[in-house]
XYZ file of C-alpha atoms in Angstrom:
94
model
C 0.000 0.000 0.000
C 2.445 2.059 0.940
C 4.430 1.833 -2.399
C 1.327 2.316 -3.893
C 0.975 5.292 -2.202
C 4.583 7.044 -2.891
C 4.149 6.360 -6.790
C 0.266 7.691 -7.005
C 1.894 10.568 -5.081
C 4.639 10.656 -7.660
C 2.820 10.681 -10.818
C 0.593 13.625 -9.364
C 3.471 15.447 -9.005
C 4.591 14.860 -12.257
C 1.121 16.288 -14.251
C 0.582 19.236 -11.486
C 3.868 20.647 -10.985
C 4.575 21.916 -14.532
C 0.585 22.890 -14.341
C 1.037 24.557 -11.467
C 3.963 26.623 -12.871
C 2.491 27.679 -16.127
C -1.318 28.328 -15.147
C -0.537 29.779 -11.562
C -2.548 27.338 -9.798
C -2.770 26.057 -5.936
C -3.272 23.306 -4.410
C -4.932 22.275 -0.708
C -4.481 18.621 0.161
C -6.211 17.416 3.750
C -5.620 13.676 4.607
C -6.994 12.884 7.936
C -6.797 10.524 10.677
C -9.669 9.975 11.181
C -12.333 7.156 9.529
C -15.341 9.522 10.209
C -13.850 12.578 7.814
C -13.240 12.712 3.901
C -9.930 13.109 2.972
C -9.911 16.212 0.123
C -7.896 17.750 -2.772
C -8.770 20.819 -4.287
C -6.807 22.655 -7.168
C -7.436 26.375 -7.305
C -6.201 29.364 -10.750
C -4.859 32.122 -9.324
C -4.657 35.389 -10.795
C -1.881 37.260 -8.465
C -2.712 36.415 -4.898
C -6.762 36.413 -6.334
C -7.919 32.405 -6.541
C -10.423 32.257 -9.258
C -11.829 28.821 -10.596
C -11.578 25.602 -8.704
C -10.473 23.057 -11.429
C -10.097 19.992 -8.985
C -12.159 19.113 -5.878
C -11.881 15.511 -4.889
C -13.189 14.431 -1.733
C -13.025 10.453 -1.032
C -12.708 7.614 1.678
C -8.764 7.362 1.019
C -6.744 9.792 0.127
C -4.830 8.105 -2.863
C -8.354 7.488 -4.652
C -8.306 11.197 -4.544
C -5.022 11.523 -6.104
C -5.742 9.005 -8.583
C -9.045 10.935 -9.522
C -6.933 14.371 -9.421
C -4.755 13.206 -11.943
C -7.867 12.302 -14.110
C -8.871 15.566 -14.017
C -5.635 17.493 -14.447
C -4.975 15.667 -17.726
C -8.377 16.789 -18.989
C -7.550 20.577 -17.924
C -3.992 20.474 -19.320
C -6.097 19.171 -22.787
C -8.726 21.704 -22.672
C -6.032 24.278 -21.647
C -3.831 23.326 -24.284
C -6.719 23.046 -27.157
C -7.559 26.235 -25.823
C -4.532 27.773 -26.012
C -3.953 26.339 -29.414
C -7.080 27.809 -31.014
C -5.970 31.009 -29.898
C -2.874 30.899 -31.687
C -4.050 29.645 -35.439
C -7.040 32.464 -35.073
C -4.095 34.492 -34.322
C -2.028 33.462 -37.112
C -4.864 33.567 -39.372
């Protein structure tokens, strides 16, 4: 599990990091100890020190199911973000 664990850990690192550099966005992770609560990632844009959208917001049972569903949804907003970035450009160039 625990191996498990490190690489989910790793391979969210991998997709948010250069995210997180290029679209100025912030993360809040809260694992807890306890059965009772949810543990939670959310994935905020910032604009400055102003947070704008929230673009991930998993809340699960164990915390690496909510890594494993953050990663899911960064690669979908690093597609739309690039798509969107991409249209931009040719309507640009055209």
């Amino acid at each position: 599990m625990e191996d498990e664990y490190k690489e989910i850990v790793r391979k969210f690192n991998e997709i948010y990091n250069p995210l997180r550099k290029r679209y100025n966005l912030r993360s809040h992770i809260h694992s807890s100890i306890y059965e009772s609560e949810d543990d939670l990632i959310e994935i905020w844009e910032y604009s400055g020190e102003t947070r704008g959208r929230c673009i991930v917001r998993e809340k699960e049972t164990e915390i690496i199911d909510c890594y494993k569903r953050a990663i899911d949804e960064l690669k979908n907003y690093k597609q739309e973000r690039e798509e969107r970035e991409h249209g931009r450009s040719a309507a640009m160039a055209g």
